[in-house]
PDB file of C-alpha atoms in Angstrom:
ATOM      1  CA  GLU A 275      88.402  62.456 133.679  1.00 58.00           C
ATOM      2  CA  ALA A 276      85.251  61.156 133.946  1.00 53.00           C
ATOM      3  CA  ALA A 277      83.698  60.506 130.291  1.00 91.00           C
ATOM      4  CA  VAL A 278      79.766  60.169 128.979  1.00 96.00           C
ATOM      5  CA  THR A 279      79.884  60.663 125.590  1.00 96.00           C
ATOM      6  CA  GLN A 280      76.413  60.445 123.498  1.00 97.00           C
ATOM      7  CA  SER A 281      75.378  59.523 119.571  1.00 96.00           C
ATOM      8  CA  PRO A 282      73.998  60.965 117.754  1.00 97.00           C
ATOM      9  CA  ARG A 283      74.877  64.759 119.257  1.00 96.00           C
ATOM     10  CA  SER A 284      71.566  65.859 117.056  1.00 97.00           C
ATOM     11  CA  LYS A 285      68.819  63.663 114.851  1.00 97.00           C
ATOM     12  CA  VAL A 286      65.755  64.779 113.049  1.00 98.00           C
ATOM     13  CA  ALA A 287      62.968  62.081 113.415  1.00 97.00           C
ATOM     14  CA  VAL A 288      59.191  61.492 111.064  1.00 97.00           C
ATOM     15  CA  THR A 289      56.175  61.582 113.761  1.00 97.00           C
ATOM     16  CA  GLY A 290      55.743  57.874 114.750  1.00 97.00           C
ATOM     17  CA  GLY A 291      58.938  56.275 113.725  1.00 97.00           C
ATOM     18  CA  LYS A 292      61.612  54.532 116.287  1.00 97.00           C
ATOM     19  CA  VAL A 293      64.508  56.953 117.650  1.00 98.00           C
ATOM     20  CA  THR A 294      67.370  55.360 119.663  1.00 98.00           C
ATOM     21  CA  LEU A 295      69.174  57.434 121.768  1.00 98.00           C
ATOM     22  CA  SER A 296      72.485  56.467 123.044  1.00 98.00           C
ATOM     23  CA  CYS A 297      75.171  56.498 125.899  1.00 98.00           C
ATOM     24  CA  HIS A 298      77.975  55.883 126.553  1.00 97.00           C
ATOM     25  CA  GLN A 299      80.678  55.826 130.060  1.00 97.00           C
ATOM     26  CA  THR A 300      83.535  55.063 130.846  1.00 95.00           C
ATOM     27  CA  ASN A 301      84.010  56.187 134.315  1.00 90.00           C
ATOM     28  CA  ASN A 302      83.202  52.734 135.395  1.00 92.00           C
ATOM     29  CA  HIS A 303      80.413  53.580 137.137  1.00 92.00           C
ATOM     30  CA  ASP A 304      77.013  51.740 138.490  1.00 91.00           C
ATOM     31  CA  TYR A 305      74.667  54.400 138.439  1.00 93.00           C
ATOM     32  CA  MET A 306      73.061  55.799 134.381  1.00 95.00           C
ATOM     33  CA  TYR A 307      70.514  58.131 134.513  1.00 95.00           C
ATOM     34  CA  TRP A 308      68.492  59.861 131.427  1.00 97.00           C
ATOM     35  CA  TYR A 309      66.835  63.739 131.633  1.00 96.00           C
ATOM     36  CA  ARG A 310      65.377  65.813 129.269  1.00 97.00           C
ATOM     37  CA  GLN A 311      65.428  69.384 128.650  1.00 95.00           C
ATOM     38  CA  ASP A 312      63.311  71.948 127.258  1.00 93.00           C
ATOM     39  CA  THR A 313      63.928  75.367 126.396  1.00 84.00           C
ATOM     40  CA  GLY A 314      63.486  77.228 129.830  1.00 75.00           C
ATOM     41  CA  HIS A 315      63.033  74.762 132.007  1.00 80.00           C
ATOM     42  CA  GLY A 316      65.177  72.541 133.988  1.00 85.00           C
ATOM     43  CA  LEU A 317      66.232  68.492 133.031  1.00 92.00           C
ATOM     44  CA  ARG A 318      63.748  65.977 134.528  1.00 93.00           C
ATOM     45  CA  LEU A 319      64.626  62.355 134.629  1.00 92.00           C
ATOM     46  CA  ILE A 320      63.092  59.962 132.606  1.00 96.00           C
ATOM     47  CA  HIS A 321      65.018  56.315 133.493  1.00 96.00           C
ATOM     48  CA  TYR A 322      67.192  55.573 135.389  1.00 94.00           C
ATOM     49  CA  SER A 323      69.928  52.505 136.713  1.00 95.00           C
ATOM     50  CA  TYR A 324      71.444  50.471 139.410  1.00 91.00           C
ATOM     51  CA  VAL A 325      72.795  48.095 137.677  1.00 92.00           C
ATOM     52  CA  ALA A 326      73.156  46.255 133.646  1.00 94.00           C
ATOM     53  CA  ASP A 327      70.032  44.488 132.680  1.00 94.00           C
ATOM     54  CA  SER A 328      67.398  46.483 134.942  1.00 94.00           C
ATOM     55  CA  THR A 329      65.838  49.764 134.612  1.00 96.00           C
ATOM     56  CA  GLU A 330      63.757  52.264 136.738  1.00 94.00           C
ATOM     57  CA  LYS A 331      61.154  55.238 135.837  1.00 94.00           C
ATOM     58  CA  GLY A 332      62.175  57.837 136.307  1.00 91.00           C
ATOM     59  CA  ASP A 333      59.503  60.970 136.948  1.00 89.00           C
ATOM     60  CA  ILE A 334      58.523  61.776 133.444  1.00 94.00           C
ATOM     61  CA  PRO A 335      58.509  58.214 132.047  1.00 96.00           C
ATOM     62  CA  ASP A 336      55.627  58.291 129.558  1.00 97.00           C
ATOM     63  CA  GLY A 337      56.219  57.685 125.655  1.00 97.00           C
ATOM     64  CA  TYR A 338      59.965  56.176 126.893  1.00 98.00           C
ATOM     65  CA  LYS A 339      61.857  52.999 127.254  1.00 98.00           C
ATOM     66  CA  ALA A 340      65.291  52.441 128.422  1.00 98.00           C
ATOM     67  CA  SER A 341      67.789  49.589 128.051  1.00 98.00           C
ATOM     68  CA  ARG A 342      71.211  48.512 130.350  1.00 98.00           C
ATOM     69  CA  PRO A 343      72.655  46.177 128.040  1.00 97.00           C
ATOM     70  CA  SER A 344      76.552  46.467 130.045  1.00 97.00           C
ATOM     71  CA  GLN A 345      77.561  48.702 132.579  1.00 96.00           C
ATOM     72  CA  GLU A 346      78.897  51.246 130.196  1.00 97.00           C
ATOM     73  CA  ASN A 347      75.723  51.354 127.733  1.00 98.00           C
ATOM     74  CA  PHE A 348      72.681  53.036 128.362  1.00 98.00           C
ATOM     75  CA  SER A 349      70.273  53.506 125.887  1.00 98.00           C
ATOM     76  CA  LEU A 350      66.443  55.353 125.152  1.00 98.00           C
ATOM     77  CA  ILE A 351      64.067  54.536 123.489  1.00 98.00           C
ATOM     78  CA  LEU A 352      60.928  56.343 121.852  1.00 97.00           C
ATOM     79  CA  GLU A 353      58.994  53.807 120.181  1.00 96.00           C
ATOM     80  CA  LEU A 354      56.976  55.692 118.514  1.00 97.00           C
ATOM     81  CA  ALA A 355      58.433  59.209 118.448  1.00 97.00           C
ATOM     82  CA  SER A 356      55.571  62.398 118.643  1.00 97.00           C
ATOM     83  CA  LEU A 357      56.248  65.719 118.399  1.00 97.00           C
ATOM     84  CA  SER A 358      55.548  66.545 122.582  1.00 96.00           C
ATOM     85  CA  GLN A 359      59.379  64.900 122.322  1.00 97.00           C
ATOM     86  CA  THR A 360      61.682  66.947 120.735  1.00 97.00           C
ATOM     87  CA  ALA A 361      63.801  68.444 123.168  1.00 97.00           C
ATOM     88  CA  VAL A 362      67.695  67.987 124.244  1.00 97.00           C
ATOM     89  CA  TYR A 363      68.173  64.452 125.939  1.00 98.00           C
ATOM     90  CA  PHE A 364      71.084  64.631 128.725  1.00 97.00           C
ATOM     91  CA  CYS A 365      72.729  60.687 130.036  1.00 97.00           C
ATOM     92  CA  ALA A 366      74.586  60.759 133.515  1.00 95.00           C
ATOM     93  CA  SER A 367      76.347  58.705 135.433  1.00 94.00           C
ATOM     94  CA  SER A 368      77.998  58.640 138.915  1.00 90.00           C
ATOM     95  CA  VAL A 369      79.401  56.841 141.281  1.00 83.00           C
ATOM     96  CA  ASP A 370      77.699  57.425 144.700  1.00 77.00           C
ATOM     97  CA  LYS A 371      74.300  58.816 143.920  1.00 67.00           C
ATOM     98  CA  TYR A 372      75.543  62.640 144.347  1.00 74.00           C
ATOM     99  CA  GLU A 373      77.822  63.826 141.902  1.00 83.00           C
ATOM    100  CA  GLN A 374      76.778  63.098 138.352  1.00 90.00           C
ATOM    101  CA  TYR A 375      77.948  63.607 135.244  1.00 92.00           C
ATOM    102  CA  PHE A 376      76.397  64.506 132.168  1.00 94.00           C
ATOM    103  CA  GLY A 377      77.579  64.035 128.825  1.00 96.00           C
ATOM    104  CA  PRO A 378      76.697  66.893 125.809  1.00 95.00           C
ATOM    105  CA  GLY A 379      73.688  65.967 124.592  1.00 96.00           C
ATOM    106  CA  THR A 380      71.841  65.358 121.693  1.00 97.00           C
ATOM    107  CA  ARG A 381      69.572  67.657 119.782  1.00 96.00           C
ATOM    108  CA  LEU A 382      66.225  65.412 119.182  1.00 97.00           C
ATOM    109  CA  THR A 383      63.590  66.929 116.448  1.00 97.00           C
ATOM    110  CA  VAL A 384      60.345  65.863 115.533  1.00 97.00           C
ATOM    111  CA  LEU A 385      58.585  66.847 112.985  1.00 96.00           C
TER     112      LEU A 385
ATOM    113  CA  GLY B 132      56.796  65.702 145.800  1.00 83.00           C
ATOM    114  CA  ASP B 133      59.838  67.361 145.480  1.00 89.00           C
ATOM    115  CA  SER B 134      60.787  70.873 144.232  1.00 92.00           C
ATOM    116  CA  VAL B 135      63.362  73.875 143.219  1.00 95.00           C
ATOM    117  CA  THR B 136      62.355  77.561 142.569  1.00 95.00           C
ATOM    118  CA  GLN B 137      65.084  79.755 141.521  1.00 95.00           C
ATOM    119  CA  THR B 138      65.475  83.321 139.884  1.00 89.00           C
ATOM    120  CA  GLU B 139      64.107  83.735 136.572  1.00 86.00           C
ATOM    121  CA  GLY B 140      66.274  84.951 133.604  1.00 82.00           C
ATOM    122  CA  PRO B 141      68.234  86.203 132.125  1.00 93.00           C
ATOM    123  CA  VAL B 142      70.161  88.074 134.403  1.00 95.00           C
ATOM    124  CA  THR B 143      72.830  90.485 133.112  1.00 97.00           C
ATOM    125  CA  LEU B 144      75.592  91.396 134.960  1.00 97.00           C
ATOM    126  CA  SER B 145      79.059  93.765 134.605  1.00 97.00           C
ATOM    127  CA  GLU B 146      82.328  91.985 135.115  1.00 97.00           C
ATOM    128  CA  GLY B 147      83.366  93.131 138.337  1.00 97.00           C
ATOM    129  CA  THR B 148      80.246  93.364 140.240  1.00 97.00           C
ATOM    130  CA  SER B 149      78.647  90.779 142.581  1.00 97.00           C
ATOM    131  CA  LEU B 150      76.035  88.190 141.450  1.00 97.00           C
ATOM    132  CA  THR B 151      73.068  86.780 143.616  1.00 96.00           C
ATOM    133  CA  VAL B 152      70.957  83.615 141.765  1.00 97.00           C
ATOM    134  CA  ASN B 153      68.290  82.976 144.577  1.00 96.00           C
ATOM    135  CA  CYS B 154      67.241  79.365 145.017  1.00 96.00           C
ATOM    136  CA  SER B 155      64.228  78.387 147.552  1.00 96.00           C
ATOM    137  CA  TYR B 156      62.887  74.027 147.380  1.00 95.00           C
ATOM    138  CA  GLU B 157      60.282  72.237 148.913  1.00 94.00           C
ATOM    139  CA  THR B 158      60.578  68.497 150.110  1.00 91.00           C
ATOM    140  CA  LYS B 159      59.977  66.739 153.149  1.00 88.00           C
ATOM    141  CA  GLN B 160      63.078  64.915 153.343  1.00 83.00           C
ATOM    142  CA  TYR B 161      65.859  66.347 154.221  1.00 87.00           C
ATOM    143  CA  PRO B 162      67.321  66.625 151.642  1.00 90.00           C
ATOM    144  CA  THR B 163      71.572  67.528 149.597  1.00 91.00           C
ATOM    145  CA  LEU B 164      71.641  70.548 147.527  1.00 94.00           C
ATOM    146  CA  PHE B 165      73.529  71.558 145.173  1.00 95.00           C
ATOM    147  CA  TRP B 166      74.708  74.197 142.467  1.00 96.00           C
ATOM    148  CA  TYR B 167      74.808  72.851 138.227  1.00 96.00           C
ATOM    149  CA  VAL B 168      76.301  75.030 135.367  1.00 97.00           C
ATOM    150  CA  GLN B 169      75.984  74.372 131.846  1.00 95.00           C
ATOM    151  CA  TYR B 170      78.288  76.024 129.561  1.00 94.00           C
ATOM    152  CA  PRO B 171      76.367  76.380 125.999  1.00 90.00           C
ATOM    153  CA  GLY B 172      76.919  73.240 123.505  1.00 88.00           C
ATOM    154  CA  GLU B 173      77.965  70.569 126.917  1.00 91.00           C
ATOM    155  CA  GLY B 174      76.340  68.928 129.471  1.00 93.00           C
ATOM    156  CA  PRO B 175      75.255  70.253 133.283  1.00 95.00           C
ATOM    157  CA  GLN B 176      78.876  69.773 135.366  1.00 94.00           C
ATOM    158  CA  LEU B 177      78.271  70.246 139.238  1.00 93.00           C
ATOM    159  CA  LEU B 178      79.632  73.146 140.959  1.00 96.00           C
ATOM    160  CA  PHE B 179      78.924  71.970 144.454  1.00 95.00           C
ATOM    161  CA  LYS B 180      76.986  70.420 146.998  1.00 92.00           C
ATOM    162  CA  VAL B 181      76.636  71.450 150.713  1.00 90.00           C
ATOM    163  CA  PRO B 182      74.868  67.512 151.941  1.00 84.00           C
ATOM    164  CA  LYS B 183      74.331  69.343 155.697  1.00 88.00           C
ATOM    165  CA  ALA B 184      72.631  72.245 156.719  1.00 89.00           C
ATOM    166  CA  ASN B 185      74.115  75.742 157.575  1.00 91.00           C
ATOM    167  CA  GLU B 186      77.169  74.554 156.345  1.00 93.00           C
ATOM    168  CA  LYS B 187      78.751  76.589 153.163  1.00 94.00           C
ATOM    169  CA  GLY B 188      79.613  74.937 149.045  1.00 94.00           C
ATOM    170  CA  SER B 189      81.894  76.256 147.373  1.00 95.00           C
ATOM    171  CA  ASN B 190      83.974  76.493 144.015  1.00 96.00           C
ATOM    172  CA  ARG B 191      85.172  78.688 141.792  1.00 95.00           C
ATOM    173  CA  GLY B 192      84.232  81.666 143.434  1.00 97.00           C
ATOM    174  CA  PHE B 193      80.901  81.305 143.937  1.00 97.00           C
ATOM    175  CA  GLU B 194      79.266  79.564 147.667  1.00 96.00           C
ATOM    176  CA  ALA B 195      76.150  79.043 148.770  1.00 96.00           C
ATOM    177  CA  THR B 196      75.051  78.370 152.055  1.00 93.00           C
ATOM    178  CA  TYR B 197      72.294  75.501 153.224  1.00 93.00           C
ATOM    179  CA  ASN B 198      70.099  77.368 155.067  1.00 92.00           C
ATOM    180  CA  LYS B 199      67.344  74.631 156.416  1.00 90.00           C
ATOM    181  CA  GLU B 200      65.211  77.313 158.329  1.00 92.00           C
ATOM    182  CA  ALA B 201      64.335  78.603 155.191  1.00 92.00           C
ATOM    183  CA  THR B 202      64.593  76.762 152.580  1.00 93.00           C
ATOM    184  CA  SER B 203      66.841  78.236 150.957  1.00 94.00           C
ATOM    185  CA  PHE B 204      70.040  77.921 148.828  1.00 95.00           C
ATOM    186  CA  HIS B 205      70.993  80.782 147.417  1.00 96.00           C
ATOM    187  CA  LEU B 206      73.895  81.140 144.921  1.00 97.00           C
ATOM    188  CA  GLN B 207      76.610  83.930 145.116  1.00 97.00           C
ATOM    189  CA  LYS B 208      79.976  85.661 143.696  1.00 98.00           C
ATOM    190  CA  ALA B 209      81.616  88.376 144.677  1.00 98.00           C
ATOM    191  CA  SER B 210      82.825  89.869 141.428  1.00 97.00           C
ATOM    192  CA  VAL B 211      81.461  88.037 138.428  1.00 97.00           C
ATOM    193  CA  GLN B 212      84.066  87.480 134.554  1.00 97.00           C
ATOM    194  CA  GLU B 213      82.943  87.197 131.669  1.00 96.00           C
ATOM    195  CA  SER B 214      83.776  83.196 131.645  1.00 96.00           C
ATOM    196  CA  ASP B 215      80.886  82.969 134.144  1.00 97.00           C
ATOM    197  CA  SER B 216      78.290  83.817 131.304  1.00 97.00           C
ATOM    198  CA  ALA B 217      76.464  79.589 131.953  1.00 96.00           C
ATOM    199  CA  VAL B 218      72.876  78.788 132.824  1.00 95.00           C
ATOM    200  CA  TYR B 219      73.336  78.027 136.666  1.00 96.00           C
ATOM    201  CA  TYR B 220      70.752  74.751 138.154  1.00 96.00           C
ATOM    202  CA  CYS B 221      69.812  75.031 141.592  1.00 96.00           C
ATOM    203  CA  ALA B 222      68.734  71.375 142.481  1.00 94.00           C
ATOM    204  CA  LEU B 223      67.981  68.595 145.020  1.00 92.00           C
ATOM    205  CA  SER B 224      68.550  65.241 146.227  1.00 89.00           C
ATOM    206  CA  ALA B 225      66.215  63.964 148.516  1.00 83.00           C
ATOM    207  CA  PRO B 226      65.621  60.037 150.863  1.00 76.00           C
ATOM    208  CA  PRO B 227      65.392  57.297 149.552  1.00 72.00           C
ATOM    209  CA  ASN B 228      68.211  59.329 147.858  1.00 67.00           C
ATOM    210  CA  THR B 229      67.800  57.018 144.343  1.00 70.00           C
ATOM    211  CA  GLY B 230      69.989  59.693 143.310  1.00 74.00           C
ATOM    212  CA  LYS B 231      66.980  61.495 140.908  1.00 81.00           C
ATOM    213  CA  LEU B 232      68.110  64.966 141.191  1.00 89.00           C
ATOM    214  CA  THR B 233      65.085  67.346 140.930  1.00 91.00           C
ATOM    215  CA  PHE B 234      66.611  71.068 139.881  1.00 93.00           C
ATOM    216  CA  GLY B 235      65.228  74.466 139.675  1.00 94.00           C
ATOM    217  CA  ASP B 236      64.234  75.816 135.649  1.00 93.00           C
ATOM    218  CA  GLY B 237      67.940  76.814 135.443  1.00 94.00           C
ATOM    219  CA  THR B 238      69.290  80.881 135.624  1.00 94.00           C
ATOM    220  CA  VAL B 239      71.368  82.179 132.398  1.00 94.00           C
ATOM    221  CA  LEU B 240      73.701  84.861 133.492  1.00 96.00           C
ATOM    222  CA  THR B 241      75.501  87.145 130.838  1.00 97.00           C
ATOM    223  CA  VAL B 242      78.563  88.879 131.842  1.00 97.00           C
ATOM    224  CA  LYS B 243      79.056  91.265 129.676  1.00 97.00           C
ATOM    225  CA  PRO B 244      83.044  92.773 129.251  1.00 94.00           C
TER     226      PRO B 244
END
């Protein structure tokens, strides 16, 4: 079965600090995605990637960078964390761009 | 841009009653429509998808029909169980099919025994 893992599962960061969220998939999928989920709202796409060493901007990329060093790994980087970036972050992978397999999420709190 | 609007929650039902979660969408393209379900502490998981207009998708007793004319994709289940308590998301993917999903805000369903 598809397996997407995320680390850490929760994190508290200080405003202005750097935060790196990691995602690892063992599905052999080419496509990977980062979404954020805010309380009472759906998921919004931040960055995505079709292939290693290449990333694309999603709907809300401002304040975030992404890195795809290998097919299995996809990181989300907040260079200067802000209060507004407090949210739950989900990573997903897919083989056909349609059925996406999500990880368990990372709860980020910025103080 | 694309958008999805669904029933605002929370929705509370008793076991054995029927469920309808409304979903309407806006897009200039011809989308593929999805229902995802999210259980507490987990990421969303695909319930089912329907790529073609006038076709029905179903899984685990849930079903929805892709109504292109009404731009709707309502989720229904005839008899809910306590284990159906979760958040349900309607979503769409439209050409150029980058894999981007546009989600609704989600509907929290609580089923009481």
